[in-house]
Tab-separated table of C-alpha atoms in Angstrom:
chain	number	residue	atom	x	y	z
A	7	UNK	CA	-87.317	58.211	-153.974
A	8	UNK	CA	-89.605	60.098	-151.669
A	9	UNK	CA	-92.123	62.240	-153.543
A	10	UNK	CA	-90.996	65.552	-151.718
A	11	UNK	CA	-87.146	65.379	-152.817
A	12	UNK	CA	-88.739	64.731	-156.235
A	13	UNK	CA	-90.172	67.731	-155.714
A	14	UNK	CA	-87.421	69.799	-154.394
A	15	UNK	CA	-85.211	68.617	-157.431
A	16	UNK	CA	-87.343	69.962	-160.169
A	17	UNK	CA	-87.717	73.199	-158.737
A	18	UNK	CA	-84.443	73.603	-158.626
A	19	UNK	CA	-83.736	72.376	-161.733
A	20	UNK	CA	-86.759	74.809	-163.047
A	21	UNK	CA	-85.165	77.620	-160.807
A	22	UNK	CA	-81.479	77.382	-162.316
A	23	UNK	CA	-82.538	78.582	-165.723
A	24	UNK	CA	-84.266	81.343	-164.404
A	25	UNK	CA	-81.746	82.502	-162.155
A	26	UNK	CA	-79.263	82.317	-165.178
A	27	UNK	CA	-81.443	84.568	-167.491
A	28	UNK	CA	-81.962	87.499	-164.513
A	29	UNK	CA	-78.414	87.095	-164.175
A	30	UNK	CA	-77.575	87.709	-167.839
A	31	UNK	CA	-80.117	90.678	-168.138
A	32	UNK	CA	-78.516	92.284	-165.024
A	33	UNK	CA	-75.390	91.791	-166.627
A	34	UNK	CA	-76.721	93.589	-169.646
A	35	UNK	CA	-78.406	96.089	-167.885
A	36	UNK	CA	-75.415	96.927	-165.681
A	37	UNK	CA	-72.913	97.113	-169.035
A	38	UNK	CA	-75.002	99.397	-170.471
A	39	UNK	CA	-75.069	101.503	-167.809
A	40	UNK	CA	-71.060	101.927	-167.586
A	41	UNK	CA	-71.373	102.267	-171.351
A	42	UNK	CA	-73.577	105.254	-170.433
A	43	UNK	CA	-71.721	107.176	-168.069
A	44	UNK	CA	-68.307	106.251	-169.497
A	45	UNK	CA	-70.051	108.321	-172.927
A	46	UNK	CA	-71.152	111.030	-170.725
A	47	UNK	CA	-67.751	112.014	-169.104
A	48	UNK	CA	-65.818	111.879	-171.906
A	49	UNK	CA	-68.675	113.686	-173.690
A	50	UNK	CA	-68.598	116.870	-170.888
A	51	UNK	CA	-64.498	116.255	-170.814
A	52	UNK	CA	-64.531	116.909	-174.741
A	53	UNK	CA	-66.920	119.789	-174.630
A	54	UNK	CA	-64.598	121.458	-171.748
A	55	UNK	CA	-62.105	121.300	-174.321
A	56	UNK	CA	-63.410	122.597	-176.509
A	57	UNK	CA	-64.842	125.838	-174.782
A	58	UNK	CA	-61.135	126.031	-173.554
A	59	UNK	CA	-60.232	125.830	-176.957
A	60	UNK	CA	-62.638	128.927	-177.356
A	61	UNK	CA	-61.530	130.897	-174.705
A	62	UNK	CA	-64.828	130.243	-173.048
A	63	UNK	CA	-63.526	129.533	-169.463
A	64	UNK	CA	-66.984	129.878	-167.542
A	65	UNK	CA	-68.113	127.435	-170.111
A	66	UNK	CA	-65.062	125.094	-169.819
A	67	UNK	CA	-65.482	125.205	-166.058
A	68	UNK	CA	-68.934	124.060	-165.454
A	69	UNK	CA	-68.081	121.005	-168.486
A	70	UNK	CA	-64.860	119.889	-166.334
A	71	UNK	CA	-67.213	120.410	-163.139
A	72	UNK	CA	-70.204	118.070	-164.786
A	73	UNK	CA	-67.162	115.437	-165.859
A	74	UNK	CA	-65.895	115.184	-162.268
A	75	UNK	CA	-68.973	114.530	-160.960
A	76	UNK	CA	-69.842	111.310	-163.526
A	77	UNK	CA	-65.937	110.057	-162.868
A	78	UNK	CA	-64.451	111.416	-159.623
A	79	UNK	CA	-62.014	109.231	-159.566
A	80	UNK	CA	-59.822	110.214	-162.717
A	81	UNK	CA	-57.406	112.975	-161.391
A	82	UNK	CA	-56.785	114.565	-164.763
A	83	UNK	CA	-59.984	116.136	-164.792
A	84	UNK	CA	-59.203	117.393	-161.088
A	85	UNK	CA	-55.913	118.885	-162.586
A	86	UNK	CA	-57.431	120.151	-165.677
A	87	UNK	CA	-60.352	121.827	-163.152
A	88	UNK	CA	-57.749	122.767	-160.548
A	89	UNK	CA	-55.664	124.634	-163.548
A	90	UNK	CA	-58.296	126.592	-164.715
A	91	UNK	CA	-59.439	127.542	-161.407
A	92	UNK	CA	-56.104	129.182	-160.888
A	93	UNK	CA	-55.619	130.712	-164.239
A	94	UNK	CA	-59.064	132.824	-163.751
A	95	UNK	CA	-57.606	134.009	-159.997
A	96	UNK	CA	-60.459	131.792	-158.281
A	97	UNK	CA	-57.351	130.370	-156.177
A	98	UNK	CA	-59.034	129.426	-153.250
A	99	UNK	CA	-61.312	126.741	-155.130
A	100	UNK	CA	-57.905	125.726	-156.984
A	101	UNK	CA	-55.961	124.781	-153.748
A	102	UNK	CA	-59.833	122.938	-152.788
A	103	UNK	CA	-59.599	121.211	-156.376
A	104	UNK	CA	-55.755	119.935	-155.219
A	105	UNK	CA	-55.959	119.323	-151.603
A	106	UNK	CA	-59.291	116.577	-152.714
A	107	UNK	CA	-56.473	114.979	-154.847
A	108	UNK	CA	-54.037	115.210	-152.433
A	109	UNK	CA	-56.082	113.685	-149.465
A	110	UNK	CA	-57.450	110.755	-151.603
A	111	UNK	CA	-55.496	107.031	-150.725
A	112	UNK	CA	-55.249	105.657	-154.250
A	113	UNK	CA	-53.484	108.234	-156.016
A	114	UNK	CA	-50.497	107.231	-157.539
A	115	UNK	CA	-47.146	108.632	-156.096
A	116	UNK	CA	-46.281	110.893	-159.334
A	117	UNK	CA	-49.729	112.261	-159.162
A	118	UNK	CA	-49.436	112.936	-155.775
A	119	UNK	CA	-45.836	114.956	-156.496
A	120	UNK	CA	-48.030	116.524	-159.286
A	121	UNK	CA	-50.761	117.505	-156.847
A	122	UNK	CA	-48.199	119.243	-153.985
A	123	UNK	CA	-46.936	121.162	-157.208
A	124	UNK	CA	-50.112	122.957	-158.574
A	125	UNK	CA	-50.764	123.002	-154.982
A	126	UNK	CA	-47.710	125.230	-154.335
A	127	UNK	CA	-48.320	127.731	-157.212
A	128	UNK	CA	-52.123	127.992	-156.298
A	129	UNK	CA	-50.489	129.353	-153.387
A	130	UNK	CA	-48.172	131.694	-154.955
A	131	UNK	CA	-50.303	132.833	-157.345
A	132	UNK	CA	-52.604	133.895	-154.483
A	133	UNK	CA	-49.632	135.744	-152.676
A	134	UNK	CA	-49.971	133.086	-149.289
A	135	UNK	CA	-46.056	133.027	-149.186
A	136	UNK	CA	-45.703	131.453	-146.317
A	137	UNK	CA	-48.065	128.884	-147.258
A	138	UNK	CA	-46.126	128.053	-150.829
A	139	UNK	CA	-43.102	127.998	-149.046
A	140	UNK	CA	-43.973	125.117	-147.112
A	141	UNK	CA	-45.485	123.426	-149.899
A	142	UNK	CA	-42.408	124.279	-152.117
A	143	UNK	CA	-40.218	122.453	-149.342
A	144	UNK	CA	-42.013	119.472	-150.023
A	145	UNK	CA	-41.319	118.900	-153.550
A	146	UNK	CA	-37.396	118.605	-152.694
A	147	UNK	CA	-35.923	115.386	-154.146
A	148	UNK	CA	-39.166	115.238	-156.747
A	149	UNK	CA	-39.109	115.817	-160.124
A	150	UNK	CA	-40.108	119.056	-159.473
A	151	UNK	CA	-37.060	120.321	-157.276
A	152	UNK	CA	-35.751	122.518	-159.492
A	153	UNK	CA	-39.263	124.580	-160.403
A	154	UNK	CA	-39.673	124.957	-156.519
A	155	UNK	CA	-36.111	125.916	-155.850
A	156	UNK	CA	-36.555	128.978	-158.643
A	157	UNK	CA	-39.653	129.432	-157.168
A	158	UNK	CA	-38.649	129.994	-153.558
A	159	UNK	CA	-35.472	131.781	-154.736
A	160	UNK	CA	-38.383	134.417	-156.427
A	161	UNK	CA	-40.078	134.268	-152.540
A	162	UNK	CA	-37.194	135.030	-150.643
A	163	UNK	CA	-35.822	138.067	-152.911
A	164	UNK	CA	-39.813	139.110	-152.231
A	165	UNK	CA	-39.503	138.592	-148.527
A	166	UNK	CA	-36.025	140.489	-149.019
A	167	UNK	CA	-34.831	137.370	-146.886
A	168	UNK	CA	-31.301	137.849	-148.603
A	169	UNK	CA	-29.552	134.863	-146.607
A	170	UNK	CA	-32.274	132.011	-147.359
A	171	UNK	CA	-32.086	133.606	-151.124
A	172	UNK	CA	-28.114	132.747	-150.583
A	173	UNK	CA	-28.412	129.240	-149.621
A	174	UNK	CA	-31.211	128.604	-152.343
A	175	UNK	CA	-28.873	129.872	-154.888
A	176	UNK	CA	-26.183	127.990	-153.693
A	177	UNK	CA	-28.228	124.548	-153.610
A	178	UNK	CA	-29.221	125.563	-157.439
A	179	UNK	CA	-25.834	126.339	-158.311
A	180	UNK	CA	-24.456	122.808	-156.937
A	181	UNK	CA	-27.254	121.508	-159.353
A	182	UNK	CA	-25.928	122.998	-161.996
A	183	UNK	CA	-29.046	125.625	-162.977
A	184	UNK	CA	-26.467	128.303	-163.758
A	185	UNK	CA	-23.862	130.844	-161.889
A	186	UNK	CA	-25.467	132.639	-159.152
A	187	UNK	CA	-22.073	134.317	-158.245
A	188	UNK	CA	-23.109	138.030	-159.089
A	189	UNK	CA	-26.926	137.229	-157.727
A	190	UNK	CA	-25.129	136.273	-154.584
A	191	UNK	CA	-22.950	139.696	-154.499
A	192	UNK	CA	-26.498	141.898	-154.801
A	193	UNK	CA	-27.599	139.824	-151.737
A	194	UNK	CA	-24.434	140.701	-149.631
A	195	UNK	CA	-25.117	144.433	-150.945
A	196	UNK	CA	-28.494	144.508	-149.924
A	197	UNK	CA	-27.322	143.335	-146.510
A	198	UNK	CA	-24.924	145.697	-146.195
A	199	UNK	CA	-27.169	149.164	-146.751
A	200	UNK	CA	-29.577	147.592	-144.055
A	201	UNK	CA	-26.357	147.567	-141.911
A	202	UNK	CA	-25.425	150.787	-143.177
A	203	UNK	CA	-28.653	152.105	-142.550
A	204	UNK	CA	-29.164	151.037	-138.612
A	205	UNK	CA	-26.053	152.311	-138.044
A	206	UNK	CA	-22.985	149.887	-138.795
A	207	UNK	CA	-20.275	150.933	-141.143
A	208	UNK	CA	-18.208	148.667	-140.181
A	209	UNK	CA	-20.560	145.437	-140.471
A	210	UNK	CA	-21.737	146.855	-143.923
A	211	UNK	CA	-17.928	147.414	-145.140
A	212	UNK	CA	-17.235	143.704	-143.890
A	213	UNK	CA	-20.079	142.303	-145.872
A	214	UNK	CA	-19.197	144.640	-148.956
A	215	UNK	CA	-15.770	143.353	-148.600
A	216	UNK	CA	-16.842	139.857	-148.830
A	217	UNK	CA	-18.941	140.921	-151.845
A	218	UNK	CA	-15.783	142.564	-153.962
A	219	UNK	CA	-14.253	138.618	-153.333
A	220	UNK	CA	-16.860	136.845	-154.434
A	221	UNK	CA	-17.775	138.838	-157.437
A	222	UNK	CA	-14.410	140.828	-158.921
A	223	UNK	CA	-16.159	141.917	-162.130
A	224	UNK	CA	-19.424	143.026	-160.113
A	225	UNK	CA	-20.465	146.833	-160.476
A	226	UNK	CA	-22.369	146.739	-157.367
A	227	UNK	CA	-20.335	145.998	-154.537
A	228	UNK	CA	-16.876	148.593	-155.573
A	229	UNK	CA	-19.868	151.582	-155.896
A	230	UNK	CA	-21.364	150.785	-152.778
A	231	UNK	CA	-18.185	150.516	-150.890
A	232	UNK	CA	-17.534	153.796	-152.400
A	233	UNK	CA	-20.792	155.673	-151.333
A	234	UNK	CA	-20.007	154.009	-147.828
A	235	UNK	CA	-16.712	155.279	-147.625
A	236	UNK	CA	-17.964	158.866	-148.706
A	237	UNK	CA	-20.682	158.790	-146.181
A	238	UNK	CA	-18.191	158.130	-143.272
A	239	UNK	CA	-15.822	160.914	-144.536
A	240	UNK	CA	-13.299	159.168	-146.282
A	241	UNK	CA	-12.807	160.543	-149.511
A	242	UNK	CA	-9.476	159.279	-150.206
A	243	UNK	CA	-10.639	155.876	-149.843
A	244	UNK	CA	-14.288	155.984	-151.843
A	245	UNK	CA	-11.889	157.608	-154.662
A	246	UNK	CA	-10.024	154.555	-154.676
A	247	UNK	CA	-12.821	152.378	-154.857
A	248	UNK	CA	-14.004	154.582	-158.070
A	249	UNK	CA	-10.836	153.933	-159.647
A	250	UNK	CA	-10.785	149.903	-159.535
A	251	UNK	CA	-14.263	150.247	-160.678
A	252	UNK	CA	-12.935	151.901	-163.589
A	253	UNK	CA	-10.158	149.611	-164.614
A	254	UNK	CA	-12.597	146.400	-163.927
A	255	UNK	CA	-16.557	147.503	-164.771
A	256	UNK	CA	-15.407	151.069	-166.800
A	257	UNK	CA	-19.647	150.882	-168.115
A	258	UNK	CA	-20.522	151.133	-164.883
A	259	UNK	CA	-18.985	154.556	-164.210
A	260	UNK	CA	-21.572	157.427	-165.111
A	261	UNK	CA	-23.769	155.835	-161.961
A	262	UNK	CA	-21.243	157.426	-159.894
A	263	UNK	CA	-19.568	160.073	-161.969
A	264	UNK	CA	-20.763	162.997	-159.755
A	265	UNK	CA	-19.215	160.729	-156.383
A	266	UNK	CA	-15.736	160.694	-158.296
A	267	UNK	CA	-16.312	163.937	-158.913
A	268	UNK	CA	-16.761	165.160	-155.318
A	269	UNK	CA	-14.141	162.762	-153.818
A	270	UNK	CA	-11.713	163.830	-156.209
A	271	UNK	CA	-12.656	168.083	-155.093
A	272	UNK	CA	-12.164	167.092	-151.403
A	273	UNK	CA	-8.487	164.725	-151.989
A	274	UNK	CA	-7.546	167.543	-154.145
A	275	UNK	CA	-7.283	165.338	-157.268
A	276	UNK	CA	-9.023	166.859	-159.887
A	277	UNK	CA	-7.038	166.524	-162.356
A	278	UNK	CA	-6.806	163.048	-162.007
A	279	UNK	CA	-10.230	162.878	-162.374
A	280	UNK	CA	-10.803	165.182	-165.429
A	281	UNK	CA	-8.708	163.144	-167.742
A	282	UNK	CA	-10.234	159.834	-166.451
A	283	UNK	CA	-13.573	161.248	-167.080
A	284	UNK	CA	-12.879	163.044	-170.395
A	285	UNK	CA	-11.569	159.705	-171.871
A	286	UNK	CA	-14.467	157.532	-170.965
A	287	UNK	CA	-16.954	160.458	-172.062
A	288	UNK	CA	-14.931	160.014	-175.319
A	289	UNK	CA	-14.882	156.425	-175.748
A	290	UNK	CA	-18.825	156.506	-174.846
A	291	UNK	CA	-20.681	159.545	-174.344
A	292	UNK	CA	-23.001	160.267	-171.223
A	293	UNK	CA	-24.753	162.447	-169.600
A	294	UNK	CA	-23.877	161.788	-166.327
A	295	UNK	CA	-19.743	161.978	-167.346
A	296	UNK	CA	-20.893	165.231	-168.928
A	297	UNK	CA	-21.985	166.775	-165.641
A	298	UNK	CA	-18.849	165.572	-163.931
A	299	UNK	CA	-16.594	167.039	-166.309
A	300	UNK	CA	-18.392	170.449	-166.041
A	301	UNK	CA	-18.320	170.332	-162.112
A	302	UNK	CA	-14.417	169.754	-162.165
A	303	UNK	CA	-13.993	172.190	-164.518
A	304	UNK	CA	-16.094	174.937	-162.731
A	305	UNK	CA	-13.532	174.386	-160.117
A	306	UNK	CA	-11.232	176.597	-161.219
A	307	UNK	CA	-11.808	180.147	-161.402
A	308	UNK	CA	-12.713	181.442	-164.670
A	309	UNK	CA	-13.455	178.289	-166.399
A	310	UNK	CA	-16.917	178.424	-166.356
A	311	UNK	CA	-17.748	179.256	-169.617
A	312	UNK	CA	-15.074	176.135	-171.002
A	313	UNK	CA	-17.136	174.228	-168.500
A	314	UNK	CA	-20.225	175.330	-170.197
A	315	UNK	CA	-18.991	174.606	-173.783
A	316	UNK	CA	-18.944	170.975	-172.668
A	317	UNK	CA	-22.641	170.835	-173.414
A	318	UNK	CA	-22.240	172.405	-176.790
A	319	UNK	CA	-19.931	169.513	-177.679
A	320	UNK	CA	-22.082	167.135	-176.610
A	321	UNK	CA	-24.302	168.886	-178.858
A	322	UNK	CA	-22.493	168.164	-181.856
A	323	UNK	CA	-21.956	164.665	-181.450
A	324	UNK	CA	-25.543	164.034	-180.849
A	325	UNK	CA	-29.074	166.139	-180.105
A	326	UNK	CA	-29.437	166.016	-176.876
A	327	UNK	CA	-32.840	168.482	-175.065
A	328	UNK	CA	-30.967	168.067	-171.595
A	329	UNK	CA	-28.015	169.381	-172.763
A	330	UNK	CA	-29.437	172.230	-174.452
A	331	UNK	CA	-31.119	173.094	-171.418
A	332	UNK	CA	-28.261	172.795	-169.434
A	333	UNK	CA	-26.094	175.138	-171.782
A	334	UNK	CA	-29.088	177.208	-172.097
A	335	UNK	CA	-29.110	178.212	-168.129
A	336	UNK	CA	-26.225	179.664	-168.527
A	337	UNK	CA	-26.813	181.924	-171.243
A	338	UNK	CA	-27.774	185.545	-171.504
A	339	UNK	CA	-30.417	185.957	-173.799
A	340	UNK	CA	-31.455	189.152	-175.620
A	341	UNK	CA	-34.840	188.904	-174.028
A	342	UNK	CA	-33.654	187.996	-170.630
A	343	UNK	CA	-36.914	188.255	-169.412
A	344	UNK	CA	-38.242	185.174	-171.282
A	345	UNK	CA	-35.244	183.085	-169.870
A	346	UNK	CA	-37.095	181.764	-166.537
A	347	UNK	CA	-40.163	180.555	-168.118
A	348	UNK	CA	-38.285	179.326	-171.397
A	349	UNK	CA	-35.707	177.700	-168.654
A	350	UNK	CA	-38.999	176.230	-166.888
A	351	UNK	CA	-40.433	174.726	-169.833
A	352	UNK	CA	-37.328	172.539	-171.324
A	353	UNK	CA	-36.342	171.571	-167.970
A	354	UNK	CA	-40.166	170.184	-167.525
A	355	UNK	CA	-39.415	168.616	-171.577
A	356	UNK	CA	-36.435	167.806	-170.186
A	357	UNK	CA	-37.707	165.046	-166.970
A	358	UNK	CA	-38.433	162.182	-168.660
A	359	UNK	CA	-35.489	161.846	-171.105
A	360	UNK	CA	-33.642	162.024	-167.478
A	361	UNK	CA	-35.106	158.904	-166.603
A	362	UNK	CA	-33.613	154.919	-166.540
A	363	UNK	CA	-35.676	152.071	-168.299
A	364	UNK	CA	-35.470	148.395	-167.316
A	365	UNK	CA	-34.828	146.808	-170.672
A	366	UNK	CA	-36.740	143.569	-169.126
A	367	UNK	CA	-40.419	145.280	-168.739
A	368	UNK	CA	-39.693	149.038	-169.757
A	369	UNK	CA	-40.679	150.411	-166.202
A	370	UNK	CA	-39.253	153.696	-166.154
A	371	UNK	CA	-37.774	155.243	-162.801
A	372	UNK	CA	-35.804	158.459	-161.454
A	373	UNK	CA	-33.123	156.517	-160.501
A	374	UNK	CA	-31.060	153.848	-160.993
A	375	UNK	CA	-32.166	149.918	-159.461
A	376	UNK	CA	-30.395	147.082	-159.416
A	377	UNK	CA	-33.345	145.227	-159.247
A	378	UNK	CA	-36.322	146.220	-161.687
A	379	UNK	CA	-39.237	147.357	-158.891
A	380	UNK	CA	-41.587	145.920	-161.565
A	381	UNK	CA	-40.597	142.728	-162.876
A	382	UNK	CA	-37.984	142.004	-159.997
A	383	UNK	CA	-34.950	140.922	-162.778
A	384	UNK	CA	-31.566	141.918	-161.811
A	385	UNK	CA	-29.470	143.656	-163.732
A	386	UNK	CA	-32.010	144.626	-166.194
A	387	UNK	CA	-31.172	148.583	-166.139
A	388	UNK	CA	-28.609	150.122	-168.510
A	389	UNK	CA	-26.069	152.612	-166.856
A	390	UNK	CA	-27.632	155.292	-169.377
A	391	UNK	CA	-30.447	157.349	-169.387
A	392	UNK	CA	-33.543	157.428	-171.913
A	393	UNK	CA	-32.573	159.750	-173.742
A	394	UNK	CA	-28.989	158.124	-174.189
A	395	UNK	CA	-30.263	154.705	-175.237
């Protein structure tokens, strides 16, 4: 055999055992490595716990920021990241946290649903509503429907965009998330004022109309109706509207006592009136039947002081500052002098008992809403005043 294949042989027979051992020490090196950083993420992961743990969100923050730079791939430190960023306001590095997870190839498709989600409420926690609307719209027929359907239902009542609110409702309905029938009725109602309001009775009636058929039992639409039908003049007919009211939502009936009232003054049918009144003030005392009662009555010549003994009843069956102050106006007292700024004073006592209180949040207002201005639930305030409840 020639002498230089000998050759060539034995160094590579020399060569393979050294290539073998820097192979196995780059191995080696290499594992330890990944050991190394695999400790260190879940080492900042665990210490961003537990500063969250704490309640030490700057803290937690810059841990879940360190463990997403050792493993950027792992999207449950992006989510974890992407939540706090959101709960601290800092929305605008939120949606950056979720559009990174959102844009990357390999995540998985119920991550990705997961991603458009927290996407969405970064957005509607920052107030874009046009921006979490269209990133609500994408989460239909994902796990997540339903959330976004609520969620755009709370968007459109914002927007007071009453007939997307209507088809949302209806969609949620057909899913079976509950009975949106009397929800619906407050959206025809609210339609119907803006009609009322840029000058169409008759469009406003019509969608009022549709509102009494949808929703019998509903307060809402048989007292708007009614103040409708009083604004264009006819009395006879808003009186009528009072008196279904009455026989179908009778609690409903001190928000428009002082309408019934009126109507009943100008149809010449107060007498009608005063005994429907007087029995519901028996059956449940109020205020506001109280001052209807005393209106009718001061109809009639020389009933003024029975009209005024009203409030003394009332007194009986309960204290009551407003009515004292009311019966008090009337009075002649021996030091008539003191009356006006006596009068002054309990009427100024008198203001906030006057007011209504949304059982959902407590926000207080001069008048009656059927939906809370502060935490936007319907239905939430009680036909009685403060003082009454």
């Amino acid at each position: 055999m020639d002498s230089d294949v000998v050759a060539g042989l034995g160094w590579i027979l020399l060569g393979l055992p050294v290539a073998f051992v820097l192979g196995w020490f780059a191995s080696r090196f290499d594992l330890r490595q990944g050991r190394l950083e695999n400790r260190q993420a879940p080492k900042a992961y665990f210490r961003g716990l537990n500063f969250l743990l704490n309640e030490q969100q700057d803290q937690a923050i810059d841990a879940f920021i360190e463990a997403v730079q050792n493993d950027p791939d792992t999207s449950e430190l992006h989510f974890a990241l992407g939540n706090l960023f959101r709960r601290r306001g800092e929305y605008e590095r939120a949606v950056r946290v979720h559009q990174h997870l959102l844009s990357r190839g390999d995540l998985g498709h119920s991550d990705r649903e997961r991603a458009q989600h927290a996407l969405a409420l970064d957005y509607l926690k920052a107030g874009l509503l046009d921006r979490a609307e269209e990133a609500l719209r994408r989460l239909e027929s994902t796990p997540y429907e339903e959330q976004a359907r609520l969620a755009l239902l709370a968007i459109y009542e914002r927007s007071r965009d009453w007939e997307q609110a209507a088809t949302i409702t209806e969609r949620l309905t057909a899913s079976g998330q509950g009975d949106f029938t009397v929800r619906r009725a407050h959206y025809l109602c609210e339609q119907a004022v803006a009609r009322s309001a840029a000058g169409d009775p008759d469009g406003a009636s019509g969608l009022l109309q549709q509102a009494v058929a949808s929703a019998p039992g509903a307060p809402r639409p048989r007292i708007e109706l009614a103040l409708l039908e009083r604004r264009r003049g006819r009395d006879a007919e808003a009186f009528d509207a009072l008196l279904q009211l009455d026989a179908l939502a009778p609690a409903a009936l001190p928000l428009v006592a002082r309408v019934l009232a009126d109507s009943a003054i100008a149809t010449g049918r107060t007498t009608e009136a005063s005994a429907l009144l007087t029995a519901r003030y028996e059956a449940s005392p109020s205020l506001d039947l109280l001052d209807a009662i005393v209106l009718l009555e001061r109809g009639d010549p020389g009933s003024d002081d029975e009209a005024r003994h009203w409030y003394l009843r009332h007194l009986e069956r309960e204290p009551s500052l407003v009515a004292a102050a009311k019966w008090l106006a009337g009075e002649t007292l021996a030091h008539e002098d003191l009356h006006p700024p006596i009068q002054k004073a309990l009427d100024q006592a008198a203001k906030p008992l006057l007011r209504y209180r949304c059982a959902a949040c407590g926000f207080e207002a001069q008048q009656h809403f059927w939906q809370c201005p502060g935490c936007q639930t319907w239905d939430s305030y009680p036909t009685k005043r403060v003082e009454e409840l």
